[in-house]
Short mmCIF file of C-alpha atoms in Angstrom, two decimals:
data_model
loop_
_atom_site.label_atom_id
_atom_site.label_comp_id
_atom_site.label_asym_id
_atom_site.label_seq_id
_atom_site.Cartn_x
_atom_site.Cartn_y
_atom_site.Cartn_z
CA MET A 1 127.64 28.52 127.01
CA LYS A 2 126.10 30.32 129.99
CA THR A 3 126.79 33.99 130.80
CA ASP A 4 124.23 34.55 133.59
CA ASN A 5 122.90 32.78 136.66
CA THR A 6 119.23 32.52 135.78
CA ALA A 7 119.48 28.78 136.35
CA SER A 8 121.71 26.65 138.54
CA TYR A 9 125.11 25.74 137.18
CA LYS A 10 126.14 22.12 136.78
CA LYS A 11 129.57 20.58 137.07
CA GLY A 12 131.26 20.41 133.66
CA GLU A 13 129.24 23.26 132.22
CA MET A 14 131.12 25.89 130.19
CA ILE A 15 130.91 29.58 131.09
CA THR A 16 132.37 32.81 129.66
CA VAL A 17 133.69 35.26 132.22
CA ASP A 18 135.46 38.64 132.32
CA ILE A 19 138.12 38.66 135.06
CA THR A 20 137.88 41.84 137.12
CA ASP A 21 139.65 41.09 140.42
CA PHE A 22 141.99 38.76 142.29
CA GLY A 23 141.13 36.50 145.22
CA GLU A 24 143.13 36.00 148.40
CA ASN A 25 145.15 33.16 146.84
CA GLY A 26 145.89 34.94 143.57
CA GLU A 27 143.08 33.35 141.58
CA GLY A 28 141.10 35.49 139.13
CA ILE A 29 137.59 36.61 140.03
CA GLY A 30 134.78 37.33 137.60
CA LYS A 31 130.99 37.44 137.57
CA THR A 32 128.14 36.19 135.46
CA ASP A 33 125.54 38.70 136.63
CA ALA A 34 125.41 38.33 140.44
CA PHE A 35 127.18 34.95 140.50
CA THR A 36 130.89 35.15 141.42
CA TRP A 37 133.49 32.80 139.95
CA PHE A 38 136.99 31.98 141.20
CA ILE A 39 139.20 30.86 138.30
CA LYS A 40 142.85 29.96 138.84
CA ASP A 41 145.51 30.96 136.26
CA THR A 42 143.57 34.00 135.06
CA VAL A 43 144.57 37.66 135.14
CA ILE A 44 142.57 40.86 135.60
CA GLY A 45 141.55 41.96 132.11
CA ASP A 46 141.24 38.43 130.69
CA LYS A 47 138.03 37.21 129.04
CA VAL A 48 137.98 33.43 129.42
CA THR A 49 135.97 30.30 128.97
CA ALA A 50 136.02 28.00 131.96
CA LYS A 51 134.55 24.68 133.08
CA VAL A 52 132.38 24.67 136.22
CA MET A 53 133.95 22.50 138.92
CA LYS A 54 132.02 23.33 142.10
CA THR A 55 129.22 25.72 143.06
CA LYS A 56 127.74 27.24 146.20
CA LYS A 57 124.68 29.46 146.56
CA SER A 58 126.17 32.66 145.16
CA TYR A 59 129.67 31.70 144.02
CA GLY A 60 131.58 28.86 142.39
CA TYR A 61 134.93 27.55 141.20
CA ALA A 62 135.79 26.95 137.56
CA ARG A 63 138.84 25.70 135.66
CA LEU A 64 140.37 27.76 132.88
CA GLU A 65 139.79 26.19 129.47
CA SER A 66 140.75 28.92 127.02
CA ILE A 67 141.46 32.65 126.84
CA VAL A 68 139.08 34.53 124.56
CA ASN A 69 140.79 37.93 124.99
CA GLU A 70 144.13 38.35 126.78
CA SER A 71 144.70 40.96 129.45
CA PRO A 72 147.36 43.58 128.56
CA ASP A 73 149.09 42.47 131.77
CA ARG A 74 149.28 38.80 130.76
CA ILE A 75 152.75 37.44 129.98
CA GLU A 76 154.11 34.12 128.77
CA VAL A 77 154.61 31.66 131.62
CA LYS A 78 158.28 30.64 131.99
CA CYS A 79 157.68 27.53 134.11
CA PRO A 80 156.46 24.46 132.17
CA VAL A 81 154.50 23.09 135.16
CA ALA A 82 153.10 26.37 136.52
CA ARG A 83 149.43 25.35 136.19
CA SER A 84 149.75 21.83 137.55
CA CYS A 85 152.13 22.78 140.37
CA GLY A 86 150.18 25.77 141.60
CA GLY A 87 152.99 27.16 143.74
CA CYS A 88 153.44 30.40 141.79
CA THR A 89 149.92 31.71 141.27
CA LEU A 90 150.99 34.91 139.49
CA GLN A 91 153.31 33.49 136.80
CA SER A 92 150.98 34.80 134.08
CA LEU A 93 151.02 38.37 135.39
CA ASP A 94 153.49 41.08 134.32
CA TYR A 95 155.79 41.82 137.27
CA LYS A 96 155.00 45.55 137.39
CA ALA A 97 151.31 44.67 137.54
CA GLU A 98 152.09 42.14 140.30
CA LEU A 99 153.72 44.87 142.38
CA ARG A 100 150.73 47.18 141.88
CA LEU A 101 148.43 44.34 142.89
CA LYS A 102 150.34 43.69 146.12
CA GLN A 103 150.51 47.36 147.03
CA ASN A 104 146.75 47.71 146.49
CA LYS A 105 146.06 44.52 148.44
CA VAL A 106 147.81 45.80 151.57
CA GLU A 107 146.30 49.28 151.32
CA ASN A 108 142.79 47.89 150.77
CA HIS A 109 143.10 45.61 153.82
CA LEU A 110 144.14 48.58 155.96
CA LYS A 111 141.18 50.59 154.71
CA ARG A 112 138.54 47.86 154.72
CA ILE A 113 139.55 45.76 157.76
CA GLY A 114 141.47 48.34 159.77
CA GLY A 115 139.24 51.31 158.96
CA PHE A 116 142.24 53.57 158.31
CA ASP A 117 142.23 56.85 156.43
CA LEU A 118 145.53 56.42 154.61
CA SER A 119 145.70 60.07 153.57
CA ASN A 120 147.42 60.70 156.91
CA VAL A 121 149.90 57.80 156.50
CA GLU A 122 153.24 58.07 154.71
CA ILE A 123 153.00 55.26 152.15
CA GLU A 124 156.25 54.40 150.41
CA GLU A 125 156.63 52.72 147.03
CA ILE A 126 156.62 48.93 147.14
CA ILE A 127 160.12 47.44 147.18
CA GLY A 128 160.23 44.91 144.34
CA MET A 129 162.96 42.65 143.00
CA GLU A 130 165.28 43.41 140.11
CA GLU A 131 164.76 39.87 138.81
CA PRO A 132 161.85 37.91 140.36
CA ILE A 133 163.45 34.50 139.78
CA ARG A 134 166.04 32.26 141.50
CA TYR A 135 165.43 33.99 144.84
CA ARG A 136 164.58 31.10 147.18
CA ASN A 137 167.50 29.96 149.31
CA LYS A 138 165.62 26.90 150.59
CA SER A 139 163.64 24.19 148.78
CA GLN A 140 162.09 20.95 150.00
CA PHE A 141 161.34 18.37 147.31
CA PRO A 142 159.09 15.35 148.02
CA PHE A 143 160.03 11.98 146.51
CA GLY A 144 157.66 9.26 145.36
CA ARG A 145 157.19 6.52 142.77
CA LYS A 146 155.35 6.57 139.45
CA ASN A 147 155.18 3.81 136.87
CA GLY A 148 157.82 1.83 138.76
CA LYS A 149 160.43 4.59 138.98
CA ASN A 150 161.46 7.13 141.59
CA ILE A 151 160.35 10.70 140.91
CA THR A 152 160.61 14.11 142.54
CA GLY A 153 159.03 17.54 142.04
CA TYR A 154 156.46 19.47 144.07
CA PHE A 155 153.05 18.52 145.39
CA ALA A 156 150.19 19.89 143.30
CA GLY A 157 148.08 22.40 145.20
CA ARG A 158 146.10 20.92 148.13
CA THR A 159 147.16 17.37 147.18
CA HIS A 160 149.96 14.88 147.79
CA SER A 161 150.24 14.12 144.10
CA ILE A 162 153.77 14.93 142.89
CA VAL A 163 154.10 17.11 139.80
CA GLU A 164 157.31 15.73 138.30
CA PHE A 165 160.05 18.24 137.42
CA ASP A 166 163.61 19.04 138.45
CA ASP A 167 164.05 22.81 138.13
CA CYS A 168 161.85 25.35 139.91
CA ILE A 169 162.64 28.78 138.45
CA ILE A 170 162.26 30.59 141.77
CA GLY A 171 164.71 28.14 143.36
CA ILE A 172 168.48 28.01 143.01
CA GLU A 173 170.07 26.47 139.91
CA GLU A 174 171.96 23.92 142.02
CA ASN A 175 168.66 22.21 142.92
CA LYS A 176 168.57 20.47 139.55
CA THR A 177 172.08 19.04 140.01
CA VAL A 178 171.34 17.78 143.53
CA LEU A 179 168.03 16.15 142.59
CA GLN A 180 169.54 14.34 139.62
CA ILE A 181 172.42 13.02 141.76
CA VAL A 182 169.96 11.73 144.37
CA LEU A 183 167.76 10.07 141.73
CA ASP A 184 170.79 8.45 140.05
CA PHE A 185 172.01 7.23 143.45
CA MET A 186 168.61 5.73 144.24
CA GLU A 187 168.47 3.99 140.87
CA LYS A 188 172.03 2.60 141.15
CA TYR A 189 171.60 1.21 144.67
CA SER A 190 167.90 0.24 144.44
CA VAL A 191 166.83 2.73 147.11
CA GLU A 192 163.10 3.33 146.79
CA ALA A 193 161.20 6.53 147.50
CA TYR A 194 158.77 6.66 150.40
CA ASN A 195 155.22 5.42 149.81
CA GLU A 196 152.70 7.33 151.94
CA GLU A 197 150.00 4.70 151.52
CA ASP A 198 151.80 1.66 152.92
CA GLY A 199 154.77 3.29 154.69
CA SER A 200 157.37 1.48 152.58
CA GLY A 201 160.42 3.03 150.92
CA ILE A 202 163.17 5.20 152.31
CA VAL A 203 163.66 8.66 150.74
CA ARG A 204 160.88 11.09 151.70
CA HIS A 205 162.25 14.56 150.92
CA VAL A 206 165.42 16.33 149.93
CA LEU A 207 166.02 19.71 151.57
CA ILE A 208 168.51 22.08 149.89
CA ARG A 209 169.70 25.38 151.35
CA LYS A 210 172.14 27.99 150.03
CA GLY A 211 173.80 30.98 151.63
CA PHE A 212 173.42 33.68 149.00
CA ALA A 213 176.16 35.86 150.46
CA THR A 214 178.60 32.98 151.06
CA GLY A 215 177.66 30.53 148.29
CA GLU A 216 177.60 27.70 150.85
CA LEU A 217 175.34 24.72 150.14
CA MET A 218 173.57 22.20 152.36
CA VAL A 219 171.81 18.96 151.38
CA CYS A 220 169.63 17.05 153.84
CA ILE A 221 167.96 13.75 152.89
CA VAL A 222 164.83 13.02 154.92
CA ILE A 223 164.45 9.24 155.28
CA ASN A 224 161.93 6.73 156.56
CA ALA A 225 164.67 4.61 158.18
CA ASN A 226 167.47 4.71 160.72
CA ASN A 227 170.15 4.99 158.05
CA LEU A 228 170.61 5.47 154.33
CA PRO A 229 172.33 2.51 152.58
CA HIS A 230 175.49 3.43 150.65
CA SER A 231 175.28 7.03 151.91
CA ASP A 232 179.06 7.43 151.55
CA ASN A 233 178.66 7.01 147.78
CA LEU A 234 175.97 9.70 147.70
CA VAL A 235 178.21 12.08 149.65
CA GLU A 236 181.06 11.40 147.23
CA SER A 237 178.85 12.20 144.22
CA LEU A 238 177.56 15.42 145.79
CA CYS A 239 181.07 16.57 146.71
CA SER A 240 182.32 15.83 143.21
CA ALA A 241 179.52 17.84 141.58
CA LEU A 242 179.27 20.79 144.01
CA GLY A 243 182.91 21.17 145.02
CA ASN A 244 183.98 23.47 147.84
CA ASP A 245 180.56 25.15 148.01
CA LEU A 246 179.10 22.03 149.64
CA LYS A 247 179.50 22.48 153.40
CA SER A 248 176.99 20.00 154.84
CA VAL A 249 175.31 16.71 153.92
CA SER A 250 173.02 15.09 156.47
CA ILE A 251 170.16 12.66 156.89
CA ASN A 252 167.07 13.49 158.90
CA ILE A 253 165.12 10.55 160.33
CA ASN A 254 161.33 10.79 160.09
CA LYS A 255 159.51 7.46 160.37
CA LYS A 256 156.16 8.94 161.41
CA ASN A 257 153.05 8.95 159.25
CA THR A 258 152.86 12.73 159.17
CA ASN A 259 152.79 15.77 156.90
CA VAL A 260 155.63 17.32 158.91
CA ILE A 261 158.72 17.14 156.72
CA LEU A 262 161.56 17.00 159.24
CA GLY A 263 161.86 14.50 162.08
CA GLU A 264 163.55 15.20 165.40
CA LYS A 265 166.91 13.52 164.71
CA THR A 266 169.49 14.72 162.19
CA VAL A 267 172.78 12.90 161.53
CA THR A 268 175.61 14.75 159.80
CA LEU A 269 177.32 12.71 157.06
CA TYR A 270 179.68 15.41 155.81
CA GLY A 271 180.77 18.83 157.08
CA ASN A 272 179.70 20.61 160.25
CA GLY A 273 175.93 20.21 159.88
CA TYR A 274 175.33 23.86 159.03
CA ILE A 275 176.00 26.62 156.53
CA GLU A 276 176.59 30.31 157.16
CA ASP A 277 175.06 33.35 155.50
CA TYR A 278 174.80 37.10 156.00
CA ILE A 279 171.93 39.56 156.12
CA GLY A 280 173.73 42.87 155.78
CA ASP A 281 176.84 42.49 157.93
CA VAL A 282 175.24 40.10 160.43
CA LYS A 283 176.33 36.46 160.08
CA PHE A 284 173.90 33.58 160.70
CA ARG A 285 174.59 29.90 161.22
CA ILE A 286 171.84 27.80 159.62
CA SER A 287 171.05 24.13 160.28
CA PRO A 288 168.44 22.01 158.45
CA GLN A 289 165.88 22.89 161.15
CA SER A 290 166.65 26.63 161.41
CA PHE A 291 163.99 29.15 160.46
CA TYR A 292 165.59 31.61 158.06
CA GLN A 293 163.91 33.92 155.59
CA VAL A 294 163.77 32.27 152.16
CA ASN A 295 164.53 35.45 150.18
CA PRO A 296 167.70 36.95 151.68
CA VAL A 297 168.00 39.75 149.11
CA GLN A 298 164.58 41.15 149.99
CA THR A 299 164.99 40.30 153.68
CA LYS A 300 167.87 42.76 153.91
CA LYS A 301 165.63 45.46 152.40
CA LEU A 302 162.77 44.53 154.75
CA TYR A 303 164.91 44.59 157.88
CA SER A 304 166.63 47.79 156.79
CA LYS A 305 163.22 49.42 156.55
CA ALA A 306 162.26 48.05 159.99
CA LEU A 307 165.50 49.49 161.38
CA GLU A 308 164.76 52.86 159.75
CA TYR A 309 161.25 52.87 161.22
CA ALA A 310 162.59 52.00 164.69
CA ALA A 311 164.53 55.30 164.52
CA LEU A 312 167.25 54.10 166.90
CA THR A 313 169.90 56.50 168.21
CA GLY A 314 171.88 54.10 170.40
CA LYS A 315 170.00 54.98 173.57
CA GLU A 316 166.91 52.78 173.16
CA THR A 317 165.75 49.59 174.83
CA VAL A 318 164.08 47.35 172.23
CA TRP A 319 161.99 44.20 172.59
CA ASP A 320 161.68 41.79 169.66
CA MET A 321 158.60 39.75 170.58
CA TYR A 322 158.87 36.96 167.97
CA CYS A 323 162.62 36.82 167.48
CA GLY A 324 163.13 33.35 165.92
CA ILE A 325 166.88 32.76 165.50
CA GLY A 326 167.55 36.44 166.21
CA THR A 327 167.54 37.80 162.68
CA ILE A 328 165.82 41.12 163.44
CA SER A 329 167.18 41.33 167.01
CA LEU A 330 170.81 41.18 165.87
CA PHE A 331 170.10 43.53 162.98
CA LEU A 332 168.73 46.11 165.47
CA ALA A 333 171.33 45.55 168.19
CA LYS A 334 174.05 47.45 166.34
CA SER A 335 171.96 50.63 166.59
CA ALA A 336 170.26 50.17 169.99
CA LYS A 337 171.36 50.40 173.61
CA PHE A 338 170.00 46.91 174.33
CA VAL A 339 167.73 44.41 172.57
CA TYR A 340 165.69 41.66 174.24
CA GLY A 341 164.39 38.82 172.07
CA VAL A 342 161.64 36.36 172.95
CA GLU A 343 160.64 33.17 171.13
CA ILE A 344 158.56 30.19 172.25
CA VAL A 345 160.69 27.64 170.35
CA ASP A 346 163.70 26.59 172.46
CA ALA A 347 165.83 25.46 169.51
CA ALA A 348 165.39 28.86 167.84
CA ILE A 349 166.62 30.65 170.96
CA GLN A 350 169.66 28.38 171.10
CA ASN A 351 170.37 29.42 167.49
CA ALA A 352 169.84 33.08 168.40
CA ARG A 353 172.35 32.91 171.25
CA GLU A 354 174.88 31.15 169.00
CA ASN A 355 174.39 33.81 166.31
CA ALA A 356 174.94 36.59 168.86
CA LYS A 357 178.26 34.97 169.87
CA LEU A 358 179.18 34.45 166.23
CA ASN A 359 178.87 38.20 165.65
CA ASN A 360 180.35 39.30 169.00
CA ILE A 361 177.12 41.13 169.78
CA GLU A 362 176.78 41.50 173.55
CA ASN A 363 173.94 44.02 173.94
CA VAL A 364 171.26 41.34 173.40
CA LYS A 365 169.52 38.85 175.66
CA PHE A 366 167.21 36.06 174.51
CA PHE A 367 164.36 34.41 176.43
CA VAL A 368 162.42 31.20 175.76
CA GLY A 369 158.69 31.49 176.37
CA LYS A 370 155.53 33.39 175.44
CA ALA A 371 156.52 36.94 174.61
CA GLU A 372 153.71 38.61 176.53
CA GLU A 373 154.47 36.61 179.69
CA ILE A 374 158.25 37.14 179.57
CA ILE A 375 158.11 40.84 178.82
CA THR A 376 155.44 41.51 181.48
CA GLY A 377 157.33 39.48 184.10
CA GLU A 378 160.62 41.26 183.43
CA TYR A 379 158.89 44.63 183.58
CA GLU A 380 156.97 43.92 186.78
CA ASN A 381 160.08 42.47 188.46
CA GLY A 382 161.92 45.71 187.80
CA ASN A 383 164.49 44.09 185.51
CA ILE A 384 163.60 46.56 182.79
CA ARG A 385 162.25 50.08 183.01
CA ASP A 386 161.49 52.16 179.98
CA ILE A 387 160.70 50.27 176.77
CA ASP A 388 161.35 52.55 173.83
CA VAL A 389 160.53 50.30 170.87
CA ILE A 390 158.71 46.99 170.45
CA VAL A 391 159.24 45.08 167.20
CA VAL A 392 156.87 42.27 166.23
CA ASP A 393 157.14 39.85 163.32
CA PRO A 394 154.39 37.35 164.15
CA PRO A 395 153.26 34.28 162.17
CA ARG A 396 150.53 34.60 159.57
CA LYS A 397 147.76 34.47 162.21
CA GLY A 398 149.01 37.76 163.64
CA LEU A 399 148.99 38.84 167.29
CA ASP A 400 146.72 37.34 169.92
CA LYS A 401 144.74 39.58 172.28
CA LEU A 402 147.15 39.07 175.18
CA ALA A 403 150.10 40.29 173.10
CA ILE A 404 148.17 43.40 172.06
CA ASP A 405 147.04 44.04 175.65
CA THR A 406 150.66 43.71 176.81
CA MET A 407 151.87 46.33 174.33
CA LEU A 408 149.06 48.67 175.32
CA LYS A 409 150.05 48.25 178.99
CA LEU A 410 153.76 48.85 178.41
CA LEU A 411 153.21 51.70 175.93
CA PRO A 412 156.55 51.92 174.10
CA LYS A 413 157.24 55.10 172.13
CA ARG A 414 157.09 53.19 168.86
CA ILE A 415 155.86 49.82 167.61
CA VAL A 416 157.34 48.40 164.40
CA TYR A 417 155.16 45.63 162.97
CA VAL A 418 156.54 43.34 160.25
CA SER A 419 153.75 41.29 158.69
CA CYS A 420 153.42 38.44 156.20
CA ASP A 421 149.59 38.72 156.17
CA SER A 422 148.08 42.16 155.60
CA SER A 423 144.58 41.11 156.71
CA THR A 424 145.72 40.15 160.22
CA LEU A 425 148.03 43.19 160.21
CA ALA A 426 145.02 45.46 159.57
CA ARG A 427 143.00 43.74 162.30
CA ASP A 428 145.79 44.17 164.86
CA LEU A 429 146.56 47.77 163.91
CA LYS A 430 142.92 48.68 164.40
CA LEU A 431 143.13 47.59 168.06
CA LEU A 432 146.52 49.20 168.68
CA CYS A 433 145.52 52.50 167.10
CA GLU A 434 142.08 52.78 168.71
CA LYS A 435 143.33 55.04 171.51
CA GLU A 436 147.06 54.89 172.15
CA TYR A 437 148.86 54.80 168.80
CA GLU A 438 148.85 56.45 165.43
CA LEU A 439 149.83 54.68 162.20
CA LYS A 440 152.61 56.76 160.64
CA LYS A 441 154.36 54.86 157.82
CA LEU A 442 153.90 51.80 155.57
CA THR A 443 156.19 49.99 153.15
CA VAL A 444 155.29 46.83 151.22
CA VAL A 445 158.18 44.50 150.34
CA ASP A 446 157.83 41.80 147.68
CA GLN A 447 159.36 38.89 149.55
CA PHE A 448 157.57 36.15 147.58
CA ALA A 449 157.64 37.10 143.91
CA ARG A 450 155.23 35.28 141.55
CA SER A 451 152.96 34.31 144.46
CA TYR A 452 150.16 36.37 146.03
CA HIS A 453 151.92 36.58 149.40
CA THR A 454 153.84 39.68 150.40
CA GLU A 455 155.49 41.30 153.41
CA SER A 456 154.87 44.75 154.81
CA VAL A 457 156.32 46.85 157.60
CA VAL A 458 154.61 49.70 159.46
CA VAL A 459 155.49 51.97 162.35
CA MET A 460 153.09 53.31 164.96
CA GLU A 461 153.92 56.12 167.35
CA ARG A 462 152.32 56.83 170.68
CA LYS A 463 149.80 59.65 170.44
#
């Protein structure tokens, strides 16, 4: 068994490694002298043996074989398919240690990528979950065939090979009931799952959503056909099992050879085609296609912190530059003079306008288009004057240069930045704080427990 890199490593070779760090995807990192190894399913403090899978010049990937000495932060994995599924990369890590890891990750990115001296920043304690299980309000399960029978589960990491199971512990308990009903229905009526290789079969995915505040449930069957045979029998079975909580059953038609889950057409089989839920006291109407945060309990905490950082008194004009279906915009509107939301996806803006009406919120206006173009045009046309606060919650890739340049031209008093990727957050903050702004506060929120992803919110004030 090798413990140094005096010679090249070969695939299948066994190594012994002390795990001293975590990688960007939650995998353990260790070294044999100057050679770095990335080993999934390991925890800082573990001493492990691993099998070499792939090597580069100065680093490689290995698969965990056995644990020689356990880390004090290692816990028993609750999910039976955690290793093969790969969705929850931190299942083996004690939750308190997970929170420390995420806090350190964000702070280190701000220091290393952003170049910030955090001694001048008010850093609040990470907001964790009371119970880091059963928190996802949305799940999408692929269907396939194995040994002549229909199966469901999740795709193994970076593959389209289905790991067969029926109960994800970070998903809702009703998932198991729904999946079993669908599988029984398919068996009874000889409805086959979709086959990616030859394009045959019907059922591709089942999407399940739940309103945590309302208890309302939605089931959407994604099919490779124009209709689902005997769908009335499936609806009857779902209604019988889920009772009054079931508010919507639909089929979504996707006959394209694509990795995109949902097609463009959805047909409602039962109910109104949507469910409703609350974040705080703001009600949202959610369709199968709606973007809606998957952890509503933590989302309320995240948005409450964003609202606190915006420091609204009722006199401010606020721009929400990536508003989606209006979740943050409507949350802020109750404390602001007026809120403008911008989103490039037309369907999301339609949802945002509907949600504003649903809540009788009139001090908001939503625009479809690129945020930097809309906000600049409205400003230059004289439609808006002073901009007090800009709120941004961009996708993982962060802000593009034009968006940053726009904010630096408009110079609001405060910028609240909600981020799902602390590396791009640090990069963007560096540009914003070069001359005009000062980073004042940071809070990390554990939105995705048991995975390496996390959310954070910061506020910058004009110097």
